[in-house]
Coordinates of C-alpha atoms in Angstrom, one line a residue:
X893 CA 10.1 4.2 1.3
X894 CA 8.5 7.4 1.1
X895 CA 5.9 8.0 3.5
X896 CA 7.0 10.7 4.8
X897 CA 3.8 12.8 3.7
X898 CA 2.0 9.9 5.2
X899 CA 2.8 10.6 8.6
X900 CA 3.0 14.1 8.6
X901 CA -0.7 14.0 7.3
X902 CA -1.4 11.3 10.4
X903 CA -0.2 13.6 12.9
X904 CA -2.0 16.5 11.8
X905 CA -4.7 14.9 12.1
X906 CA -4.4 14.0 15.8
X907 CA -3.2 17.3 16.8
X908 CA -7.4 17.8 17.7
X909 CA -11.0 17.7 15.8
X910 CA -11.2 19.2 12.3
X911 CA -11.7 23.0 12.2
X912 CA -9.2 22.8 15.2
X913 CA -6.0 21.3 14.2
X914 CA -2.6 22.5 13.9
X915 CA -2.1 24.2 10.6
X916 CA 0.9 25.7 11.3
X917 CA 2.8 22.5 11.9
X918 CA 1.3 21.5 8.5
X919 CA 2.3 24.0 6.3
X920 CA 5.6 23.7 7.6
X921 CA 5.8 20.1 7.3
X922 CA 4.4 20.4 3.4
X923 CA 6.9 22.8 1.8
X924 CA 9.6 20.3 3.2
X925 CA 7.4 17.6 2.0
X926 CA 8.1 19.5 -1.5
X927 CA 11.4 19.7 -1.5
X928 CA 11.7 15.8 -0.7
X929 CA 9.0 14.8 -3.2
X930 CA 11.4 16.5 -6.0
X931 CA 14.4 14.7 -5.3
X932 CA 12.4 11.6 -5.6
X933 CA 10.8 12.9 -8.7
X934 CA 14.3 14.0 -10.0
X935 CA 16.7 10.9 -9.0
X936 CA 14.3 7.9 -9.1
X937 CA 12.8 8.4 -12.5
X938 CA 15.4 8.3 -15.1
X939 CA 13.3 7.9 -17.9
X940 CA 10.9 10.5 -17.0
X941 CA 8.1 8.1 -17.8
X942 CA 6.6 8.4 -14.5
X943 CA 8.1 4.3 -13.6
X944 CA 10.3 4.5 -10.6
X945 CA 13.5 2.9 -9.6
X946 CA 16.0 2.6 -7.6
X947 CA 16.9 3.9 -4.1
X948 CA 16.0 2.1 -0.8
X949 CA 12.2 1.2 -0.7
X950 CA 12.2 -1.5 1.9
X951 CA 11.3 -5.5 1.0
X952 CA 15.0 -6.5 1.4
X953 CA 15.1 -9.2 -0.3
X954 CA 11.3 -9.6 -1.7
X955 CA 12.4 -9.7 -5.4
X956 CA 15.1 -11.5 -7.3
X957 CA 17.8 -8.9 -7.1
X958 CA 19.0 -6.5 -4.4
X959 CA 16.9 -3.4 -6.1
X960 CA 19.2 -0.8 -4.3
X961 CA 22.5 -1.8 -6.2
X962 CA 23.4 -2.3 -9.8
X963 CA 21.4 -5.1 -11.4
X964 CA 23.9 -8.1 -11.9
X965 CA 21.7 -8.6 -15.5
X966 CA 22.4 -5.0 -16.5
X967 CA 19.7 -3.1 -17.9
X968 CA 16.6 -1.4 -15.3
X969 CA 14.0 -2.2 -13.0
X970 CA 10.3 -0.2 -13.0
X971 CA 9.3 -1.2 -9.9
X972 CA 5.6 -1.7 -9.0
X973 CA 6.1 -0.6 -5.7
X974 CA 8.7 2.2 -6.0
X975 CA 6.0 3.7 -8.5
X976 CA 3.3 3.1 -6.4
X977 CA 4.7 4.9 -3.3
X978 CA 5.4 8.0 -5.5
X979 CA 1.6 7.8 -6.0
X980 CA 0.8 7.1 -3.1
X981 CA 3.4 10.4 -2.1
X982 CA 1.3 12.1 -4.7
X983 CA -2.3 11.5 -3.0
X984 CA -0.7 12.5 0.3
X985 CA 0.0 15.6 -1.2
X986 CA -2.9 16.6 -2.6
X987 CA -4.9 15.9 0.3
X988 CA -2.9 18.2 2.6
X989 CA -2.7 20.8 -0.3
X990 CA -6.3 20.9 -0.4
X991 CA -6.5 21.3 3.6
X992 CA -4.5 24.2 3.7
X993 CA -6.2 25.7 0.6
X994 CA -9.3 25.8 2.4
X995 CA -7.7 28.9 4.2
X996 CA -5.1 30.2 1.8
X997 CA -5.9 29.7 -1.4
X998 CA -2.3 29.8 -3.1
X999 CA -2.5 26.2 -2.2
X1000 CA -4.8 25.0 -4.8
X1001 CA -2.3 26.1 -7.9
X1002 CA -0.2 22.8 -5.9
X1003 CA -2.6 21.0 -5.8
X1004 CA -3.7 21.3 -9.1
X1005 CA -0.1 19.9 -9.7
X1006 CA -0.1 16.7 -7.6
X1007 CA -3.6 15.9 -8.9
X1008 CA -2.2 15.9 -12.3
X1009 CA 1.0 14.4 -11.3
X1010 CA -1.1 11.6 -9.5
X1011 CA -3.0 10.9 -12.5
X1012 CA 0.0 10.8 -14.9
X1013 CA 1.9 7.4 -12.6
X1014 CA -1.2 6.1 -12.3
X1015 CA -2.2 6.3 -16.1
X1016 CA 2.3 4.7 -17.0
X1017 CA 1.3 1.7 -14.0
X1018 CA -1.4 0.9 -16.2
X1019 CA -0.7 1.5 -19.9
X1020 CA 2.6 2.7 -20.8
X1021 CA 3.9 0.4 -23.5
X1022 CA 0.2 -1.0 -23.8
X1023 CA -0.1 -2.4 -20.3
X1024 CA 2.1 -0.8 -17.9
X1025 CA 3.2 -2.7 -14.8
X1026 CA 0.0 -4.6 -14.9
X1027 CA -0.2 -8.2 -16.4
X1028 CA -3.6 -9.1 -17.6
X1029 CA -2.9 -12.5 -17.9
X1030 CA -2.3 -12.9 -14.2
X1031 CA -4.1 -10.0 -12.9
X1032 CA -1.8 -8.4 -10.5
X1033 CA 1.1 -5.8 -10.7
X1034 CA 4.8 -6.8 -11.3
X1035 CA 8.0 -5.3 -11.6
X1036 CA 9.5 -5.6 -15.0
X1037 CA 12.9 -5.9 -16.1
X1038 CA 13.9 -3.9 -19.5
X1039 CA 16.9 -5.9 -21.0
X1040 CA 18.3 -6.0 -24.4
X1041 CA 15.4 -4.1 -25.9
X1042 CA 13.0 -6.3 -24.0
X1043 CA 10.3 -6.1 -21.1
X1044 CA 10.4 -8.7 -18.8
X1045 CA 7.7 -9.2 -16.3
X1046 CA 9.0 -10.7 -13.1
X1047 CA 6.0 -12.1 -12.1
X1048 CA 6.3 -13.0 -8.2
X1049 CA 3.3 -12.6 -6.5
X1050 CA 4.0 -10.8 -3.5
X1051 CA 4.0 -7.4 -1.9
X1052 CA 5.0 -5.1 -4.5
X1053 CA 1.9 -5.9 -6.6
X1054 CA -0.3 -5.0 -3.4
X1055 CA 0.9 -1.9 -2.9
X1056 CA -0.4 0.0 -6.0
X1057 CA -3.4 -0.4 -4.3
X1058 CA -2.1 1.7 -1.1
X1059 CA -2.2 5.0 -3.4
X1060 CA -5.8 5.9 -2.8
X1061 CA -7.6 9.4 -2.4
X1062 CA -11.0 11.0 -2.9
X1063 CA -12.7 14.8 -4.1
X1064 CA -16.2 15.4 -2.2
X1065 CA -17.7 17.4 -5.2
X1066 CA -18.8 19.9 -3.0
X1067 CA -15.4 20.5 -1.6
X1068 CA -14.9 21.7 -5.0
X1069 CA -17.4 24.9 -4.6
X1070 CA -15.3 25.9 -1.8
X1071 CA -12.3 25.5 -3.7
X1072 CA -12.6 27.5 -7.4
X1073 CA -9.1 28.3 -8.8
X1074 CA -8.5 23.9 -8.4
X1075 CA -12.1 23.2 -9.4
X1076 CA -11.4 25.2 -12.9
X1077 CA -8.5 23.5 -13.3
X1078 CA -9.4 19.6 -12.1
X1079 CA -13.2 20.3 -14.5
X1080 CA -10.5 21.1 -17.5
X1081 CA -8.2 18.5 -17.1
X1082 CA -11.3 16.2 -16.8
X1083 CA -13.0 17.6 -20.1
X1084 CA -9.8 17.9 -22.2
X1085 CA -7.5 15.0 -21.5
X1086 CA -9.9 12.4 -21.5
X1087 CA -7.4 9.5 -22.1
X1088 CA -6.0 10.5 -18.5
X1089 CA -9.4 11.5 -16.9
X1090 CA -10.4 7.3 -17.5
X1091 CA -8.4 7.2 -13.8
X1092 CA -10.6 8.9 -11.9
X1093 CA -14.1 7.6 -11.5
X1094 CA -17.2 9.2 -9.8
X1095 CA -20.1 8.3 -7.9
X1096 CA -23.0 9.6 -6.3
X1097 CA -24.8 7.7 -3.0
X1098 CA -28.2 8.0 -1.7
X1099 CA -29.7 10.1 -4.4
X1100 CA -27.7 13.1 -3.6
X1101 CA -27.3 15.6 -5.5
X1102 CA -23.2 16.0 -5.6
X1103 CA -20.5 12.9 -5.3
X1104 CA -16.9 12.2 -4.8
X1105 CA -14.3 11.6 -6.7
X1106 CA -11.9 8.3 -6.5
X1107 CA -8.3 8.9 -7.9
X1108 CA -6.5 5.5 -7.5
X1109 CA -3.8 3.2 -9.3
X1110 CA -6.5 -0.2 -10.2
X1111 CA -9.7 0.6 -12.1
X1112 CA -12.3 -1.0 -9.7
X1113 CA -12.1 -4.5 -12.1
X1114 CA -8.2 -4.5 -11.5
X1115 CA -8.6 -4.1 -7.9
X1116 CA -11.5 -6.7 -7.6
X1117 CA -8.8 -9.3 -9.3
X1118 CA -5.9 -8.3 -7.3
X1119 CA -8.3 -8.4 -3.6
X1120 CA -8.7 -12.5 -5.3
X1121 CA -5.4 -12.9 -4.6
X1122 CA -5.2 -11.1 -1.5
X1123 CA -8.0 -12.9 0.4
X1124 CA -7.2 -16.5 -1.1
X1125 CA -5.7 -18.9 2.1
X1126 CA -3.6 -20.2 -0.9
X1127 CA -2.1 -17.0 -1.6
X1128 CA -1.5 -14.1 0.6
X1129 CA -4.3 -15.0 3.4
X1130 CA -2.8 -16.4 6.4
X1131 CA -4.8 -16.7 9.3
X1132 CA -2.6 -13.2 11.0
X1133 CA -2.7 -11.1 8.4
X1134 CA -1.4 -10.9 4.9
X1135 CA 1.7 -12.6 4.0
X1136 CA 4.3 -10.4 1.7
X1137 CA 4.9 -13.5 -0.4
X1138 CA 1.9 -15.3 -2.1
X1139 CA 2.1 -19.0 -0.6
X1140 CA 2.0 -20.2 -4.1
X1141 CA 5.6 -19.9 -4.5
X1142 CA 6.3 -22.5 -1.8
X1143 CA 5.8 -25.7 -4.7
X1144 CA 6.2 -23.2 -7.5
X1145 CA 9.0 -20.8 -7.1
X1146 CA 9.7 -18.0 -9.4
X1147 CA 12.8 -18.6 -11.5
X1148 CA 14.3 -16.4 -13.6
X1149 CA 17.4 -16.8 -16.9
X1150 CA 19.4 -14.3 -17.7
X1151 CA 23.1 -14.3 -19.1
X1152 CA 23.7 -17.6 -18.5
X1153 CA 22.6 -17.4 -14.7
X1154 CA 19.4 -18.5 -12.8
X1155 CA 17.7 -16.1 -10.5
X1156 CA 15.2 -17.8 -7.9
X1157 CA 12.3 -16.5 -5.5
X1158 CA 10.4 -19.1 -3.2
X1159 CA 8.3 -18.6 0.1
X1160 CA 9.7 -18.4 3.3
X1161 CA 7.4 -18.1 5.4
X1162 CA 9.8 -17.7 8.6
X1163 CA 13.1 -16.5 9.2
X1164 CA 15.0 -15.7 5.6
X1165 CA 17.2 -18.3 3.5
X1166 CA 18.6 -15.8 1.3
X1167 CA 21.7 -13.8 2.3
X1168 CA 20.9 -10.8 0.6
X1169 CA 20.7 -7.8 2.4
X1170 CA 22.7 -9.5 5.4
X1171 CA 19.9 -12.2 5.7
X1172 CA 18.6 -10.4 8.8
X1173 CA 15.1 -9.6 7.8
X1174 CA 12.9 -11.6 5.4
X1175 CA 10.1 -10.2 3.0
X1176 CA 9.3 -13.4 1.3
X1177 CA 6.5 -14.7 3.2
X1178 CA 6.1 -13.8 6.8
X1179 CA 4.0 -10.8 7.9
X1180 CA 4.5 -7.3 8.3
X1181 CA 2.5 -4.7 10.4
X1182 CA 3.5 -1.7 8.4
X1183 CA 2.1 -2.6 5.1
X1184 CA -0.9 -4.8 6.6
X1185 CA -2.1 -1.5 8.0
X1186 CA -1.8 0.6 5.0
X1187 CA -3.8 -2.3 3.3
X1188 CA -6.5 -2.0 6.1
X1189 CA -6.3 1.7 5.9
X1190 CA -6.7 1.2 1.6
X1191 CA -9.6 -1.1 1.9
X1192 CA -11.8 1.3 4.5
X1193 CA -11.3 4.1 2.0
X1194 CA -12.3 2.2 -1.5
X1195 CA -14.7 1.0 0.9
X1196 CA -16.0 4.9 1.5
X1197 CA -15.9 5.4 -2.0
X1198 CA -17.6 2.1 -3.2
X1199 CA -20.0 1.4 -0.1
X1200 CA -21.9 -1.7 -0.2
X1201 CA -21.9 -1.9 -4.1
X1202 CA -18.4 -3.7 -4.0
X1203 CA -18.7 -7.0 -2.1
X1204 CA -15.8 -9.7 -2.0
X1205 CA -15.5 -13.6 -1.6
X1206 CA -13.5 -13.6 1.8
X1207 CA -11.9 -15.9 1.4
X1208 CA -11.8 -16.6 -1.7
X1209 CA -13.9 -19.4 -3.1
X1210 CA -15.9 -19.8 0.1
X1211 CA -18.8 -18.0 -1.4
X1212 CA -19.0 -15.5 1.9
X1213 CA -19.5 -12.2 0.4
X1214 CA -18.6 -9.3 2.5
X1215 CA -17.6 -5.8 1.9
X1216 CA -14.3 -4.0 1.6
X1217 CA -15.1 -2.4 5.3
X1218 CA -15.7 -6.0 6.6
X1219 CA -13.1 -7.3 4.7
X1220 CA -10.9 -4.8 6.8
X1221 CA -12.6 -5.6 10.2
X1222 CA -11.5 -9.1 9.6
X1223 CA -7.7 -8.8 9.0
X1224 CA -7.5 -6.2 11.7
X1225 CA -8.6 -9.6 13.4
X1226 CA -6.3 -11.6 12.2
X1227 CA -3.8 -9.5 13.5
X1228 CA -4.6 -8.8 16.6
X1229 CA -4.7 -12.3 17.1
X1230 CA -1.1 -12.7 16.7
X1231 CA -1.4 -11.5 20.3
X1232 CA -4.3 -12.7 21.9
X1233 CA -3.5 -15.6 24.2
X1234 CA -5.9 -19.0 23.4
X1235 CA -8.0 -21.0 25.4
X1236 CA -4.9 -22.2 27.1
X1237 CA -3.2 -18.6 27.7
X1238 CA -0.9 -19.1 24.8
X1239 CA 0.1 -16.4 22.4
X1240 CA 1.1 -17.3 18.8
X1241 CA 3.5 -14.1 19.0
X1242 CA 5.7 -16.3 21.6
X1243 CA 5.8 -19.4 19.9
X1244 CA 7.1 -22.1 19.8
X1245 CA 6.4 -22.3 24.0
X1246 CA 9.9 -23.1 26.3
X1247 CA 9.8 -24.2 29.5
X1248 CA 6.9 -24.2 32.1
X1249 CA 8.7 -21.4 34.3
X1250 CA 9.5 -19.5 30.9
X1251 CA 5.7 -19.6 29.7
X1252 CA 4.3 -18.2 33.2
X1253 CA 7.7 -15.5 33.1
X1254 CA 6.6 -14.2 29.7
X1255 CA 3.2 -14.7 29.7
X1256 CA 2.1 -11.1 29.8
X1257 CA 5.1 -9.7 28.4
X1258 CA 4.4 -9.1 25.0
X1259 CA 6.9 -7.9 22.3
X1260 CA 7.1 -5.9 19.6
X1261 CA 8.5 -8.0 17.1
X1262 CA 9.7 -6.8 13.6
X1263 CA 7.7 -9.4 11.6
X1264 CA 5.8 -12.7 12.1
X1265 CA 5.8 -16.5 10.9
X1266 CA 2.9 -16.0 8.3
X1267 CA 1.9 -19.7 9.2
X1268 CA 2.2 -19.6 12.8
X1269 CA 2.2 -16.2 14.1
X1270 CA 5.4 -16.6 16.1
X1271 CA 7.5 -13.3 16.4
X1272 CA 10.7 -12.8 14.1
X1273 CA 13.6 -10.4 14.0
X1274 CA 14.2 -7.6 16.2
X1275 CA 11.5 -8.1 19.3
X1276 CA 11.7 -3.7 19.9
X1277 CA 10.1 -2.4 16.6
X1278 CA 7.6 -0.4 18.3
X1279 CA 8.0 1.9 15.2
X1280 CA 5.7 0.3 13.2
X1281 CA 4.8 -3.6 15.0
X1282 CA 2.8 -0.5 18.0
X1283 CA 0.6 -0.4 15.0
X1284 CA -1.4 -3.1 16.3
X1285 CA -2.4 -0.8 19.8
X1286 CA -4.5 1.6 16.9
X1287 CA -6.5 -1.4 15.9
X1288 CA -7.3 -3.1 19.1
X1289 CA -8.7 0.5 19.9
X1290 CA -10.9 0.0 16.5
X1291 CA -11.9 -3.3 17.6
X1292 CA -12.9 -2.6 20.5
X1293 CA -14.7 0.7 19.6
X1294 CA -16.9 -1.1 17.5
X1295 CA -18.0 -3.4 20.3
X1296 CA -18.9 0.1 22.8

């Protein structure tokens, strides 16, 4: 998927402390950044309706059909997520458009553009056709099939409804002063397309004087219901993390008519039962690092935005209310936990436990596996993916920073 932006925008920001970063490298990196953003813009939304489709966005085999080929039904597929990274692409954007306008300010006429092109996917997620991508019988984001003149929600719970709420960014107001030529323009598209402005809400804290901006996908009702969901043990809460499959589908599986054939999607919670996409990975249940830490990274920033005013059952049901910062802390638990050995030394990663001599031989030698039995924690697939799975090292070091 594209998060490309994503990571440029990481490193920069480890290249030192603000004021003293490298913003060479950045500039660089963004008018690439551009170029790619285009072609996505250009090949991956044939309708021009700001729904995207097509091309390789990861989650094998999460939905019904292999997304990356022709659909066997005919007809297309909006995807949730493939629209949701382009906003998410989007917020990137604009917050490394605005950190190099602070210095040059031909930047801001860009970001002017990715604010407005932001708002303009979110707005089609949530209301093209009436009600977008979102179902408000269910409460959660689906892909949705258009066939024969029809929509067609496909309405599995799983990863692709999560990650409209990856596509998160904020304006301090006063950043604004420093920044006139995109202030003009952000206080005119605010004033005089009101049916779009409805996607950005504001907020003050602690009596000051000036606020922040939020741009995101879910209104802060739509997120509430979705975060249900997320932080139900009979959903997507596992005790490591959040599954990419809502347990749900385990006793009531998705299934899906169309020209005479039946399309089915159930939860797996461990190594795949599907074929597609060589049956070598599986995104219909376990747990994945990449996405778990985007959602962590999602929930501290609603979190800055929100503060203590949005609190959330966790889980769900238990009538525990913490807040979205909390609610963070707690799944950067959870995963961590897939590596912390037990009273008894064991690690859930290396489950289920071999011999005696095996045990004491692998004790300490952890792996980087590519994903994780979302019931027991035990490592699946590839055992070197360091690429993302080394996510985990950047939240032990939050963990334990919190403790001194």
């Amino acid at each position: 998927p594209p998060v490309h932006a994503w990571a440029c925008w990481r490193v920069y920001k480890m290249t030192g402390e603000r004021g003293h970063r490298d913003r060479l490298f950045l500039a660089r990196v963004f008018q690439k950044l551009v170029v790619n953003f285009t072609w996505w813009v250009n090949r991956k939304d044939p309708g021009g309706k700001h729904l995207f489709s097509g091309g390789f966005l990861g989650l094998d085999n999460i939905g019904l059909f292999d997304r990356s080929k022709p659909l066997p039904t005919g007809g297309q597929l909006e995807q949730a997520d493939g629209t949701a990274w382009m906003a998410f692409y989007c917020s990137t954007m604009l917050a490394i458009a605005l950190e190099l306008a602070e210095e040059d300010p031909a930047y801001e006429d860009i970001a002017s553009k990715f604010f407005e092109h932001f708002v303009a996917i979110a707005d089609a997620t949530n209301h093209l056709g009436g009600t977008g991508l979102w179902h408000e019988g269910d409460g959660f984001y689906y892909d949705q099939l258009m066939l024969n003149g029809q929509n067609y929600p496909l309405r599995v719970r799983s990863m692709v409804g999560v990650i409209p709420l990856f596509a998160v960014e904020f304006i301090e107001e006063d950043r604004l002063d420093k920044l006139p030529g995109f202030a003009k323009r952000t206080r005119w598209f605010l004033e005089n397309r009101k049916d779009l402005a409805a996607h950005i809400s504001y907020m003050t804290r602690d009596g000051s004087e000036t606020g922040r901006r939020l741009l995101a996908i879910p209104s802060r009702e739509r997120l509430e219901r979705v975060l249900r969901y997320l932080f139900d043990e009979k959903e997507f809460l596992s005790p490591y993390g959040i599954r990419s499959m809502s347990l749900v589908h385990r006793d009531q599986p998705f299934v899906f008519q169309a020209e005479g054939q039946e399309y089915r999607v159930g939860y797996v919670p461990g190594e795949s039962d599907s074929g597609l996409f060589g049956g070598n990975s599986n995104w219909r249940g376990p747990i994945w690092f990449p996405l778990n830490f985007l959602l962590i990274e999602a929930l501290e920033r609603y979190h800055h935005f929100y503060g203590d005013s949005l609190l959330v059952e966790f889980p769900t049901g238990s009538g525990h209310k913490i807040t979205l910062k909390d609610a963070a802390r707690e799944l950067s638990r959870r995963l961590v936990g897939i590596f912390v050995p037990d009273k008894a030394g064991a690690r859930a990663c290396h489950r289920p436990q071999g011999s005696a001599a095996d045990n004491k031989r692998m004790k300490d030698m952890v792996l980087f596996h590519e994903y994780f039995h979302a019931d027991t924690g035990q490592g699946l697939g590839a055992s070197h993916q360091t690429g993302w799975t080394a996510l985990v090292a950047r939240l032990i070091e939050s963990l334990a920073g919190e403790k001194g």
